[in-house]
Amino acid sequence: MAITKILNIMESEGRNPASHLKNALEYIQNPNKTEECVLVGGINCLPDTAFEQMEETKNIFHKTGKRQGYHVIISFSPEEKVTAEQAMYVLEHFAKDVLGDDYEAVYAVHTNREHMHGHLIWNSVSMTTGKKYNSPKSNWKNHLQPITNKYCDELGLSIMPAEYSRNSKNISRDKWEREMSMKEIILRDAKMCAYAAGNVEHFKYLMKRLGYVFKKDAWMEVQAPGFQYYHKLAKLDEMFSEDMLRHYVDMPWMAKPYFYSSDIRGLHRAKLSPYQKRFYAKLYRLRIVEQKRFEVGGAKYTEDLKRFHQLQDEYLLLVNNDIKSVVELVDFIGEQKEKIHQIEDRQHEIYRESSSRKRSIKNEEQYREYQIWHVEVQEELDGLKQEKKEIKKQLQLADGIVKEDLYTAYYAVSENEEIVGDKEIEIPGMEELETVSELEKKTATDIDDVDMEICRKEDFSVIDEQSNIEKEQADLYVEESREMDDGDAEQIYTGNNVAVDDEVPVIPMAADKVEWIADRLSECGAYEDVDVPVKADIFGFDIADVSGSIRLFSDVMKRMGIKLDGDELYEEFQKIYDESVSRDEGKKKEERMWNRGRGR
């Protein structure tokens, strides 16, 4: 266990406002406490000339007063027998994590006491932006201590209680941030399902299809696959409160799914090695998973989809640098580390010369000469820094490639499936179609037209090229429907018992429609033996009215004495509804093809 403490280094009342900063740097580098300065390191500066560099930074940006720097002390528990090497590892990585390339800093581990402890001092002024470091009251518990916990956890050391967590269990900061980052993703998926749902239970069913788990005896608290915490949807957005959700799911919303990833079909794929192909294959599979979220439970792949672009960068690093195997990847990493070493040598050379020139300044003229030289080398330092930053980015990608799990979603989708254009992706219940009121305005002139309107065109199964059995059942149903006698027609048309030859037929009442559908299904045999396309023919769902379709389906099941409860009911409904959706999409594609052909 390690405890982190942060102190402010204020300006001195003497002639040099940075005297306290200088004294602090000398104290932490005491040879008697750091094994002759072996346990001393620096970031963005050399420990020997750190104070001069920090002072020069303050002068350049004209920020020499007030707060001069920060002093962090990381103390390790004596019971865990932490070694000096372990302490240096935590301290060094802590410093790089907190400060990056922005602040000059010196760190050191002291071994003169029973418990191992380390010191880190950094300049209050950024060497890149000139801004002063901001340390709010919550900085310790929300930022500094969690970073210490993270690196202690990597070494197998115990960690401080995570005060930033509402849960009593201790978790590292990166795990906590991972849990919190799911809020945005959960909200996006919840809204997508709410817009597609016909009622509250259907909404829960769609969320479960994505892979979410609902907390028992709680209103809309969900847990994402592989995560620890439940999140209250009402806290993420008030539309999910108990009073408002029922209103939202009854509204005819139209929305499209949000895509984390991008179309990868344009990435170069020619002459890939087997190693490179495995990366491209994962990109391809994840793209299909994104487009089939309801079918494969896409929520469990959220982590991979969220970092899709990083995965794409890893793939491009392999291809653009012609890395065809793990051996070549290791060689590439070695080459990049050597480049960083050369850059750092040059930086240290400039820093040493800068320190030497500063110390030799005796008058104004020498100071002006130093300033002119500093401006000349600053451009070189900026270039070296940018080059080093790019190389580090490539090393991070290479490290990610080594650790990459290439088999995510391997069994979720077939290798033969193809990515389609995003505009063609449909979510159940989210397709644009004529509303019921618009349909009511239309009239039919003969019985066949009415049959087509009510039954949603029985011959769809033939158009869609279903199996031979499905074709026979559908054709049989169409033939029987068209050979109905006057009594059958009167069952369809209620009110004044309009005859077949009447010019303006009346759309049946809901109760009569339920009875008619139940009779048609019964004529086809046992319900469970009737194929889905035939069921879709008979139900004739209005896919723009999900709520009405669910009510119609539920009433028909009750009429037929078929007991389906909870998810079982929505599972059966969704099969039939999805068939209606796919038919409508097929019709749209045919129309687009037809219009495209006419335009040639």
C-alpha positions as MATLAB code, in Angstrom:
seq = 'MAITKILNIMESEGRNPASHLKNALEYIQNPNKTEECVLVGGINCLPDTAFEQMEETKNIFHKTGKRQGYHVIISFSPEEKVTAEQAMYVLEHFAKDVLGDDYEAVYAVHTNREHMHGHLIWNSVSMTTGKKYNSPKSNWKNHLQPITNKYCDELGLSIMPAEYSRNSKNISRDKWEREMSMKEIILRDAKMCAYAAGNVEHFKYLMKRLGYVFKKDAWMEVQAPGFQYYHKLAKLDEMFSEDMLRHYVDMPWMAKPYFYSSDIRGLHRAKLSPYQKRFYAKLYRLRIVEQKRFEVGGAKYTEDLKRFHQLQDEYLLLVNNDIKSVVELVDFIGEQKEKIHQIEDRQHEIYRESSSRKRSIKNEEQYREYQIWHVEVQEELDGLKQEKKEIKKQLQLADGIVKEDLYTAYYAVSENEEIVGDKEIEIPGMEELETVSELEKKTATDIDDVDMEICRKEDFSVIDEQSNIEKEQADLYVEESREMDDGDAEQIYTGNNVAVDDEVPVIPMAADKVEWIADRLSECGAYEDVDVPVKADIFGFDIADVSGSIRLFSDVMKRMGIKLDGDELYEEFQKIYDESVSRDEGKKKEERMWNRGRGR';
ca = [
       0.000    0.000    0.000;
       1.208    3.517   -0.818;
      -0.162    6.832    0.430;
       0.191    9.938   -1.745;
       0.550   13.435   -0.320;
       0.855   16.712   -2.266;
       2.379   19.970   -0.967;
       2.663   23.448   -2.487;
       6.021   25.192   -2.832;
       5.319   28.901   -2.385;
       7.513   31.842   -3.378;
      10.238   33.011   -1.057;
      10.172   36.443    0.575;
      13.875   36.884   -0.218;
      15.545   38.254   -3.320;
      14.943   35.078   -5.320;
      11.273   34.008   -5.194;
      12.285   30.455   -6.260;
      14.619   29.812   -3.297;
      12.224   27.322   -1.676;
      12.033   25.401   -4.947;
      15.834   25.256   -5.142;
      16.134   24.038   -1.536;
      13.492   21.355   -2.085;
      15.286   20.021   -5.184;
      18.567   19.854   -3.274;
      16.891   18.066   -0.374;
      15.311   15.231   -2.396;
      18.621   14.630   -4.256;
      20.662   14.200   -1.072;
      23.279   11.507   -1.899;
      23.079   10.085    1.615;
      19.398    9.250    1.154;
      19.390    8.184   -2.508;
      22.334    5.745   -2.556;
      24.692    8.337   -4.045;
      21.982    9.696   -6.414;
      21.444    6.295   -8.024;
      17.753    6.542   -7.080;
      17.255    9.939   -8.749;
      15.594   10.643  -12.087;
      14.200   13.503  -14.145;
      11.414   14.222  -16.615;
      11.856   16.865  -19.320;
      15.084   18.006  -17.626;
      18.335   16.753  -16.094;
      18.373   16.440  -12.281;
      21.697   18.291  -12.060;
      20.427   21.354  -13.923;
      16.723   21.052  -13.105;
      16.471   24.251  -11.087;
      18.139   26.374  -13.786;
      15.807   24.938  -16.436;
      12.745   25.524  -14.267;
      13.822   29.091  -13.567;
      14.436   29.740  -17.264;
      10.938   28.442  -18.086;
       9.446   30.886  -15.564;
      11.423   33.752  -17.092;
      10.420   32.910  -20.663;
       6.713   32.996  -19.785;
       7.109   35.870  -17.259;
       5.667   33.830  -14.382;
       8.316   34.088  -11.679;
       6.071   34.912   -8.726;
       3.548   33.196   -6.449;
       3.446   29.366   -6.449;
       6.802   27.959   -7.563;
       6.176   24.240   -7.724;
       4.604   21.094   -6.251;
       6.044   18.428   -3.987;
       4.492   14.948   -3.909;
       5.494   12.343   -1.319;
       4.587    8.688   -1.901;
       5.054    6.562    1.239;
       4.966    2.747    1.120;
       3.810    0.477    3.906;
       6.767   -1.021    5.863;
       4.819   -4.302    6.202;
       5.012   -5.014    2.459;
       8.833   -4.748    2.259;
       8.799   -2.694   -0.941;
      12.153   -2.657   -2.741;
      13.883    0.462   -4.023;
      13.340   -0.746   -7.597;
       9.597   -1.121   -7.017;
       9.409    2.322   -5.443;
      11.286    3.843   -8.401;
       8.904    2.103  -10.811;
       5.830    3.584   -9.094;
       7.389    7.030   -8.767;
       8.646    7.222  -12.355;
       5.388    6.030  -13.910;
       3.377    8.263  -11.583;
       5.435   11.272  -12.720;
       5.015   10.463  -16.428;
       1.302    9.812  -16.001;
       0.637   13.087  -14.160;
       3.000   15.431  -16.008;
       3.539   13.972  -19.472;
       5.734   16.245  -21.608;
       4.520   19.509  -20.080;
       6.418   20.038  -16.823;
      10.060   19.736  -15.719;
      10.315   17.405  -12.755;
      12.797   15.528  -10.558;
      11.963   12.392   -8.577;
      13.956   10.413   -6.009;
      13.509    7.447   -3.670;
      14.803    7.730   -0.096;
      16.000    4.622    1.701;
      17.123    6.218    4.973;
      14.021    5.273    6.957;
      12.233    2.075    7.926;
       9.559    2.586    5.273;
      10.430    3.203    1.651;
       9.241    6.569    0.326;
       9.701    8.748   -2.721;
       9.652   12.462   -3.578;
       8.568   14.187   -6.764;
       9.001   17.915   -7.402;
       7.856   19.677  -10.529;
       7.805   23.221  -11.877;
       4.530   25.106  -11.467;
       4.844   26.530  -15.025;
       4.408   24.339  -18.107;
       7.401   24.356  -20.441;
       5.085   23.867  -23.462;
       2.119   26.181  -22.802;
       3.313   28.521  -20.055;
       0.203   27.712  -18.018;
       0.445   27.002  -14.311;
      -0.430   23.565  -12.994;
      -3.897   23.453  -11.423;
      -4.429   21.287   -8.347;
      -8.068   21.508   -7.163;
      -9.254   20.190   -3.803;
     -10.446   16.918   -5.320;
      -7.133   16.326   -7.121;
      -5.856   13.878   -4.523;
      -8.796   11.472   -4.395;
      -9.881   11.796   -8.034;
      -6.513   11.848   -9.757;
      -3.294   11.439   -7.775;
      -4.049    8.593   -5.362;
      -5.805    6.503   -8.041;
      -2.679    6.740  -10.243;
      -0.542    5.521   -7.349;
      -3.037    2.687   -6.825;
      -2.808    1.717  -10.474;
       0.950    1.158  -10.452;
       0.906   -0.493   -7.021;
      -1.711   -2.870   -8.385;
       0.564   -3.695  -11.339;
       3.293   -4.742   -8.868;
       0.900   -6.821   -6.789;
       0.929   -4.375   -3.863;
      -2.180   -3.511   -1.868;
      -3.891   -0.206   -2.621;
      -5.529    2.623   -0.716;
      -9.323    2.442   -0.245;
     -10.889    3.911   -3.353;
     -12.676    6.890   -1.837;
     -13.793    7.962   -5.266;
     -15.955    4.813   -5.475;
     -19.384    4.411   -3.907;
     -18.771    0.707   -3.727;
     -17.015   -0.595   -0.644;
     -14.707   -2.756   -2.755;
     -11.319   -1.345   -3.650;
     -10.720   -0.988   -7.369;
      -7.964    0.761   -9.261;
      -8.615    4.071  -10.941;
      -8.484    2.679  -14.473;
     -11.153    0.082  -13.602;
     -13.304    2.779  -12.025;
     -12.964    5.000  -15.098;
     -13.846    2.020  -17.291;
     -17.044    1.499  -15.288;
     -17.971    5.185  -15.491;
     -17.225    5.377  -19.199;
     -20.067    2.915  -19.819;
     -22.680    5.524  -18.867;
     -22.603    7.222  -22.254;
     -22.712    3.888  -24.083;
     -25.581    2.540  -21.977;
     -27.582    5.726  -22.515;
     -27.071    5.584  -26.281;
     -28.187    1.948  -26.464;
     -31.138    2.594  -24.132;
     -32.407    5.450  -26.308;
     -32.048    3.323  -29.417;
     -34.136    0.572  -27.809;
     -36.710    3.031  -26.449;
     -37.256    4.504  -29.902;
     -37.697    1.000  -31.334;
     -39.941   -0.390  -28.580;
     -43.712   -0.747  -28.611;
     -44.080   -0.751  -24.818;
     -41.964   -0.883  -21.658;
     -41.672   -4.685  -21.604;
     -40.653   -4.689  -25.251;
     -37.995   -2.086  -24.391;
     -36.572   -4.397  -21.719;
     -36.617   -7.268  -24.176;
     -34.638   -5.282  -26.763;
     -32.079   -4.242  -24.126;
     -31.656   -7.894  -23.162;
     -31.071   -8.765  -26.810;
     -28.140   -6.365  -26.761;
     -26.792   -8.183  -23.704;
     -27.800   -5.946  -20.784;
     -28.941   -7.371  -17.441;
     -31.725   -5.755  -15.393;
     -31.511   -5.532  -11.615;
     -34.277   -7.460   -9.896;
     -36.967   -5.435   -8.093;
     -35.553   -2.109   -9.314;
     -36.836    0.330  -11.941;
     -34.624    0.289  -15.003;
     -31.228   -0.395  -13.456;
     -29.006   -2.137  -16.002;
     -25.623   -3.809  -15.988;
     -23.482   -4.061  -19.102;
     -21.896   -7.457  -19.891;
     -18.573   -7.894  -18.115;
     -19.058   -4.897  -15.834;
     -19.617   -4.694  -12.095;
     -22.033   -1.813  -11.537;
     -25.707   -1.295  -12.236;
     -26.663    2.105  -13.651;
     -30.044    3.779  -13.152;
     -31.291    4.851  -16.554;
     -33.456    7.585  -15.015;
     -30.294    9.259  -13.692;
     -28.726    9.152  -17.132;
     -31.794   10.741  -18.745;
     -35.153   11.680  -17.266;
     -36.964   10.072  -20.202;
     -36.368    6.712  -18.468;
     -38.222    7.664  -15.278;
     -41.220    5.480  -14.494;
     -43.686    8.202  -15.446;
     -42.095    9.294  -18.707;
     -40.831    6.069  -20.313;
     -44.348    4.783  -20.997;
     -45.030    8.021  -22.863;
     -41.844    7.840  -24.933;
     -42.281    4.246  -26.102;
     -45.746    5.066  -27.400;
     -44.450    7.868  -29.617;
     -43.662    7.195  -33.310;
     -39.958    7.985  -33.011;
     -37.614    7.433  -35.911;
     -33.904    6.987  -35.282;
     -30.836    5.256  -36.640;
     -28.188    3.313  -34.696;
     -25.012    5.056  -33.637;
     -21.881    3.553  -35.143;
     -18.663    3.598  -33.147;
     -16.685    2.242  -36.056;
     -16.105    3.346  -39.629;
     -16.365    1.543  -42.945;
     -13.085   -0.334  -43.449;
     -13.649   -1.601  -46.950;
     -11.372    1.136  -48.297;
      -8.341   -0.052  -46.296;
      -5.691   -1.645  -48.497;
      -5.832   -5.442  -48.293;
      -3.631   -6.559  -51.167;
      -0.855   -9.048  -50.431;
      -1.347   -9.171  -46.677;
       0.650  -11.639  -44.609;
      -1.309  -14.103  -42.410;
      -0.421  -11.970  -39.360;
      -1.774   -8.807  -40.991;
      -4.887  -10.622  -42.218;
      -5.781  -11.564  -38.634;
      -5.931   -7.880  -37.691;
      -8.009   -7.004  -40.717;
     -10.323   -9.951  -39.978;
     -11.026   -8.626  -36.494;
     -11.773   -5.169  -37.875;
     -14.147   -6.731  -40.373;
     -15.922   -8.897  -37.789;
     -16.376   -5.980  -35.386;
     -17.842   -3.854  -38.145;
     -20.422   -6.559  -38.849;
     -21.124   -6.963  -35.115;
     -21.804   -3.215  -34.973;
     -24.346   -3.565  -37.749;
     -25.979   -6.637  -36.161;
     -26.182   -5.479  -32.577;
     -29.613   -6.957  -31.841;
     -28.719  -10.302  -33.354;
     -25.367  -10.917  -31.644;
     -25.848   -9.034  -28.351;
     -23.520   -6.224  -29.369;
     -23.220   -4.692  -25.873;
     -20.588   -7.228  -24.844;
     -18.376   -6.033  -27.688;
     -18.716   -2.374  -26.685;
     -15.142   -2.184  -25.393;
     -13.750   -3.363  -28.741;
     -16.125   -1.233  -30.777;
     -15.232    1.808  -28.688;
     -11.532    1.341  -29.427;
     -12.177    0.420  -33.046;
     -10.085    3.332  -34.333;
      -7.099    2.315  -32.205;
      -7.380   -1.190  -33.629;
      -7.486    0.323  -37.099;
      -4.319    2.327  -36.333;
      -2.618   -0.873  -35.155;
      -3.524   -2.598  -38.401;
      -2.247    0.333  -40.475;
       1.001    0.396  -38.486;
       1.624   -3.225  -39.497;
       0.765   -2.634  -43.152;
       2.458    0.745  -43.654;
       5.692   -0.456  -42.022;
       5.558   -3.833  -43.794;
       5.534   -5.771  -40.496;
       4.482   -9.283  -41.470;
       5.213  -11.274  -38.301;
       5.761  -11.017  -34.547;
       9.540  -11.214  -35.084;
       9.449   -8.186  -37.381;
       7.253   -6.385  -34.850;
       9.840   -6.947  -32.097;
      12.571   -5.643  -34.412;
      10.453   -2.574  -35.162;
       9.993   -1.883  -31.434;
      13.750   -2.132  -30.912;
      14.432    0.326  -33.741;
      11.975    2.864  -32.353;
      13.452    2.643  -28.859;
      16.895    3.262  -30.324;
      15.558    6.379  -32.083;
      14.152    7.649  -28.776;
      17.505    7.019  -27.121;
      19.250    9.085  -29.826;
      16.724   11.918  -29.457;
      17.147   11.970  -25.674;
      20.925   12.083  -26.041;
      20.617   15.127  -28.260;
      18.130   16.758  -25.848;
      20.477   16.148  -22.903;
      23.340   17.615  -24.903;
      21.331   20.799  -25.510;
      20.239   20.958  -21.858;
      23.831   20.620  -20.668;
      25.004   23.351  -23.002;
      22.118   25.555  -21.903;
      23.033   25.043  -18.253;
      26.702   25.791  -18.975;
      25.857   28.982  -20.866;
      23.542   30.132  -18.057;
      26.230   29.676  -15.433;
      28.746   31.659  -17.476;
      26.501   34.709  -17.783;
      28.156   37.724  -16.075;
      26.564   40.755  -17.753;
      23.665   41.927  -19.909;
      25.500   41.364  -23.178;
      26.198   37.705  -22.329;
      22.551   37.268  -21.331;
      21.411   38.651  -24.729;
      23.794   36.263  -26.475;
      22.309   33.400  -24.476;
      18.792   34.431  -25.443;
      19.721   34.514  -29.151;
      21.261   31.051  -28.890;
      18.242   29.777  -26.972;
      15.861   30.922  -29.717;
      17.979   29.090  -32.294;
      18.034   25.774  -30.440;
      14.395   26.003  -29.327;
      13.206   25.150  -32.837;
      15.419   22.059  -32.799;
      14.116   21.087  -29.343;
      10.525   21.461  -30.555;
      11.250   19.226  -33.535;
      12.939   16.605  -31.354;
      10.033   16.686  -28.932;
       7.452   16.230  -31.677;
       9.443   13.384  -33.251;
       9.768   11.699  -29.864;
       6.021   12.062  -29.311;
       5.226   10.383  -32.642;
       7.624    7.518  -31.946;
       6.101    6.980  -28.495;
       2.670    6.818  -30.101;
       3.927    4.118  -32.480;
       5.439    2.213  -29.551;
       2.103    2.336  -27.730;
       0.376    0.949  -30.807;
       3.041   -1.754  -31.130;
       2.553   -2.686  -27.468;
      -1.185   -2.920  -28.103;
      -0.543   -5.178  -31.105;
       1.468   -7.579  -28.941;
      -1.366   -7.826  -26.414;
      -4.224   -7.827  -28.931;
      -6.875  -10.532  -28.638;
      -7.594  -11.181  -32.295;
     -10.429  -13.610  -31.710;
     -13.031  -11.243  -30.287;
     -16.389  -11.837  -31.999;
     -14.831  -14.773  -33.840;
     -17.898  -16.982  -33.404;
     -20.472  -14.182  -33.409;
     -20.520  -13.679  -37.172;
     -19.805  -15.730  -40.245;
     -16.759  -14.987  -42.390;
     -19.058  -14.962  -45.417;
     -21.169  -12.047  -44.166;
     -20.637   -8.705  -45.842;
     -20.570   -5.160  -44.543;
     -23.351   -3.031  -45.970;
     -23.803    0.716  -46.235;
     -24.809    2.363  -42.954;
     -27.854    3.970  -44.535;
     -29.257    0.517  -45.259;
     -29.097   -0.673  -41.626;
     -32.517   -1.106  -40.064;
     -33.457   -1.508  -36.401;
     -36.753   -3.251  -35.562;
     -39.510   -0.673  -35.331;
     -37.497    2.237  -36.738;
     -38.406    2.155  -40.431;
     -40.235    4.970  -42.189;
     -43.590    3.840  -43.528;
     -47.009    5.280  -44.215;
     -48.926    5.888  -40.988;
     -52.270    4.231  -40.216;
     -54.134    7.473  -40.862;
     -52.633    7.695  -44.333;
     -53.650    4.102  -45.031;
     -57.222    4.840  -43.972;
     -57.457    7.557  -46.613;
     -56.853    5.007  -49.337;
     -59.783    3.015  -50.760;
     -59.950   -0.257  -52.605;
     -62.256   -1.112  -55.536;
     -62.392   -4.891  -55.256;
     -61.999   -7.715  -52.781;
     -58.475   -8.591  -53.969;
     -57.240   -5.059  -53.199;
     -58.688   -5.243  -49.705;
     -57.135   -8.651  -49.122;
     -53.772   -7.206  -50.150;
     -54.231   -4.258  -47.775;
     -55.327   -6.232  -44.729;
     -53.100   -9.254  -45.108;
     -50.073   -7.176  -46.151;
     -49.839   -8.932  -49.528;
     -49.970  -12.659  -49.011;
     -47.695  -13.490  -51.950;
     -44.639  -11.918  -50.254;
     -43.266  -15.339  -49.467;
     -43.001  -16.081  -53.202;
     -41.361  -12.748  -53.927;
     -38.853  -13.271  -51.138;
     -37.911  -16.701  -52.496;
     -38.496  -18.738  -49.335;
     -38.035  -22.467  -49.143;
     -40.338  -24.778  -51.132;
     -42.344  -25.683  -48.051;
     -42.882  -22.039  -47.188;
     -43.978  -21.343  -50.761;
     -46.529  -24.129  -50.697;
     -47.995  -22.967  -47.386;
     -48.144  -19.362  -48.538;
     -49.725  -20.271  -51.901;
     -52.277  -22.452  -50.145;
     -53.164  -19.613  -47.837;
     -53.517  -17.117  -50.724;
     -55.725  -19.528  -52.656;
     -57.971  -20.118  -49.646;
     -58.194  -16.394  -48.921;
     -59.276  -15.585  -52.446;
     -61.910  -18.348  -52.495;
     -63.723  -17.070  -49.432;
     -67.512  -17.048  -49.656;
     -69.715  -14.090  -48.816;
     -69.791  -15.155  -45.153;
     -66.032  -14.974  -44.933;
     -66.097  -11.568  -46.563;
     -68.622  -10.363  -44.021;
     -66.264  -11.499  -41.235;
     -63.663   -9.170  -42.684;
     -65.984   -6.224  -43.319;
     -67.950   -5.278  -40.246;
     -70.615   -2.677  -39.708;
     -73.231   -2.904  -42.453;
     -72.118   -6.278  -43.831;
     -70.799   -4.762  -47.047;
     -70.924   -7.285  -49.895;
     -68.054   -8.282  -52.151;
     -69.275   -6.111  -55.002;
     -69.633   -2.953  -52.884;
     -67.345   -0.184  -54.015;
     -66.047    1.118  -50.642;
     -65.039   -1.654  -48.178;
     -64.733   -0.888  -44.463;
     -61.560   -1.788  -42.496;
     -62.489   -4.355  -39.805;
     -62.736   -3.518  -36.109;
     -59.871   -4.702  -33.879;
     -61.865   -7.531  -32.267;
     -62.971   -8.918  -35.632;
     -59.411   -8.659  -36.974;
     -58.107  -10.667  -34.022;
     -60.756  -13.342  -34.661;
     -59.994  -13.387  -38.382;
     -56.230  -13.769  -37.831;
     -56.765  -16.507  -35.251;
     -59.010  -18.418  -37.687;
     -56.499  -18.112  -40.513;
     -53.662  -19.374  -38.298;
     -55.770  -22.306  -37.102;
     -56.524  -23.303  -40.690;
     -52.781  -23.619  -41.331;
     -52.398  -26.272  -38.623;
     -50.677  -26.214  -35.247;
     -49.368  -22.722  -34.520;
     -45.800  -23.824  -33.738;
     -45.612  -25.639  -37.103;
     -46.559  -22.582  -39.167;
     -43.562  -20.926  -40.796;
     -42.646  -17.355  -39.882;
     -43.252  -15.935  -43.408;
     -46.790  -17.316  -43.368;
     -47.400  -15.818  -39.922;
     -46.148  -12.480  -41.219;
     -48.595  -12.779  -44.145;
     -51.521  -13.351  -41.826;
     -50.706  -10.798  -39.110;
     -49.906   -8.051  -41.618;
     -48.152   -5.878  -39.012;
     -47.958   -2.149  -39.553;
     -44.239   -1.784  -38.841;
     -44.643    1.949  -38.185;
     -46.899    1.127  -35.210;
     -44.897   -1.155  -32.902;
     -47.235   -0.690  -29.930;
     -50.294   -1.594  -31.982;
     -48.531   -4.601  -33.488;
     -47.621   -5.941  -30.049;
     -51.194   -5.519  -28.781;
     -52.572   -7.269  -31.861;
     -50.142  -10.176  -31.455;
     -50.910  -10.532  -27.731;
     -54.683  -10.510  -28.350;
     -54.367  -13.185  -31.049;
     -52.321  -15.411  -28.728;
     -54.983  -15.099  -26.026;
     -57.704  -15.815  -28.573;
     -55.933  -18.994  -29.623;
     -55.262  -20.066  -26.030;
     -51.477  -19.949  -26.482;
     -49.697  -18.963  -23.270;
     -46.529  -16.930  -23.803;
     -45.085  -14.992  -20.889;
     -42.467  -12.235  -20.653;
     -39.528  -12.566  -22.999;
     -41.071  -15.628  -24.623;
     -43.917  -13.467  -25.917;
     -41.589  -10.793  -27.304;
     -39.210  -13.368  -28.776;
     -42.035  -14.831  -30.854;
     -43.382  -11.393  -31.745;
     -39.945  -10.171  -32.834;
     -39.458  -13.070  -35.249;
     -42.655  -12.171  -37.088;
     -42.052   -8.446  -36.853;
     -38.471   -8.758  -38.170;
     -39.828  -10.721  -41.136;
     -42.170   -7.811  -41.902;
     -39.284   -5.366  -41.583;
     -37.039   -7.370  -43.917;
     -39.810   -7.551  -46.495;
     -40.302   -3.819  -46.423;
     -36.557   -3.304  -46.813;
     -36.508   -5.764  -49.721;
     -39.284   -3.839  -51.367;
     -37.363   -0.574  -50.924;
     -34.241   -2.122  -52.449;
     -36.229   -3.361  -55.439;
     -37.660    0.114  -55.922;
     -34.202    1.663  -55.698;
     -32.863   -0.837  -58.234;
     -35.807   -0.132  -60.527;
     -35.386    3.632  -60.285;
     -31.628    3.316  -60.801;
     -32.237    1.231  -63.919;
     -34.689    3.756  -65.314;
     -32.151    6.517  -64.760;
     -29.438    4.854  -66.888;
];
